[in-house]
Tab-separated table of C-alpha atoms in Angstrom:
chain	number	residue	atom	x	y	z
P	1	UNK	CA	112.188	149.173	101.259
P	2	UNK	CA	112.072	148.114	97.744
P	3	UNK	CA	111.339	150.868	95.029
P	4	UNK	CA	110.095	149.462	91.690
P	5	UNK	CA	110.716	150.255	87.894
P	6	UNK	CA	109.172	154.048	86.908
P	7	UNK	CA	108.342	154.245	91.096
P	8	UNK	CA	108.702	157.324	92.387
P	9	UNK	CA	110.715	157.537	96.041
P	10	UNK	CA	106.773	158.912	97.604
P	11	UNK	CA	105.389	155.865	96.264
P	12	UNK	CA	108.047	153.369	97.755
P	13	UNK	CA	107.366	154.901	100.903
P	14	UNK	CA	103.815	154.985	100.595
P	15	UNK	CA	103.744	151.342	99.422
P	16	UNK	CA	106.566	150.268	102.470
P	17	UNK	CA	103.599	151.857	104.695
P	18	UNK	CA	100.114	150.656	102.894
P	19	UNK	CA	102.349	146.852	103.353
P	20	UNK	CA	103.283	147.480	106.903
P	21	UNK	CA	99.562	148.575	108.266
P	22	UNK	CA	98.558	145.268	105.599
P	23	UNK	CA	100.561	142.833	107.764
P	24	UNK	CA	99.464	145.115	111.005
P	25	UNK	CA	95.399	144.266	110.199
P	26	UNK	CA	96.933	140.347	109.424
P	27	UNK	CA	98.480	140.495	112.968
P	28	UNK	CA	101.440	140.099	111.812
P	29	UNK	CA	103.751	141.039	114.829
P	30	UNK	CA	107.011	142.643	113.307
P	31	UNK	CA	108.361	144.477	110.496
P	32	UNK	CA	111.900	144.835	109.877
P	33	UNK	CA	113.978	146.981	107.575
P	34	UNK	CA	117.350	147.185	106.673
P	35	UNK	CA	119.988	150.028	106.008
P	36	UNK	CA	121.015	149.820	102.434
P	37	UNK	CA	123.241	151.987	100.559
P	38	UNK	CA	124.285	153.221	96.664
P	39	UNK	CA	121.222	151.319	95.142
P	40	UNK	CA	118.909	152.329	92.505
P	41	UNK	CA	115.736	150.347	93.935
P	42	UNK	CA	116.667	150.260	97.828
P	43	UNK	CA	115.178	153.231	99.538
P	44	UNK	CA	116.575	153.067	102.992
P	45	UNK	CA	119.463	154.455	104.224
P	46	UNK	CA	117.834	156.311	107.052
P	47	UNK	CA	115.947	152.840	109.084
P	48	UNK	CA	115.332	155.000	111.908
P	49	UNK	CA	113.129	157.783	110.280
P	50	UNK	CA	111.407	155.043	108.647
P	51	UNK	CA	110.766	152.891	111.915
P	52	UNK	CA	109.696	156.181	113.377
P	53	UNK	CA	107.361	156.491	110.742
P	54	UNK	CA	105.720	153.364	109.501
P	55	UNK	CA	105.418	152.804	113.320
P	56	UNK	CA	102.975	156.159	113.456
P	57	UNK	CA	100.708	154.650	110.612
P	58	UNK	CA	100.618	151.369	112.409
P	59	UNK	CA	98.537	150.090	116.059
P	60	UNK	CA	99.899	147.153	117.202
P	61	UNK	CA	102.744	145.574	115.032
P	62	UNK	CA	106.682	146.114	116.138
P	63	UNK	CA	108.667	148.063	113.790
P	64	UNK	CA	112.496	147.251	114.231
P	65	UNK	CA	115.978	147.612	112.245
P	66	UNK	CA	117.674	144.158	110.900
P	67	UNK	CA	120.512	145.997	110.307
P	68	UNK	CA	122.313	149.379	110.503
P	69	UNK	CA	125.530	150.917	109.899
P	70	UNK	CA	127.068	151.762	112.781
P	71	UNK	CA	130.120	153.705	111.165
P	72	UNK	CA	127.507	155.545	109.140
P	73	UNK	CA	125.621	158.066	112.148
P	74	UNK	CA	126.514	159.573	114.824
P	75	UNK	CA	126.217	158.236	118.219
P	76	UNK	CA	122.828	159.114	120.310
P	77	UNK	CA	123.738	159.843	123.952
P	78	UNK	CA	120.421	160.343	126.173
């Protein structure tokens, strides 16, 4: 998720979902985001509260990870 110039972090998020439900009504059939750390226009270092999100503002598109840290969260035992 890509935050632009003089973009606050609630409008990165809002645009990351207002381009996912976009690509949903295009029948698009995934979205992917990415873990990224320590940058000044990358919002994502949390791809699972995103997922979990964008996924409740969307119907039919699949919202996956292309990449997390591993070393970075703890492990989920169910």
């Amino acid at each position: 998720m890509l935050r632009r110039d003089k973009e606050s972090h609630t409008e990165a998020i809002n645009q990351t979902c207002q381009d996912a439900a976009t690509m949903d009504k295009l029948n698009y059939t995934k979205y992917w985001l990415a873990e990224h750390h320590n940058s000044k226009y990358n919002l994502s270092s949390s791809p699972s509260i995103l997922i979990n999100y964008i996924a409740s503002k969307t119907k039919h598109i699949k919202v996956g990870s292309g990449g997390i840290m591993l070393n970075n969260h703890k492990e989920f035992i169910a």
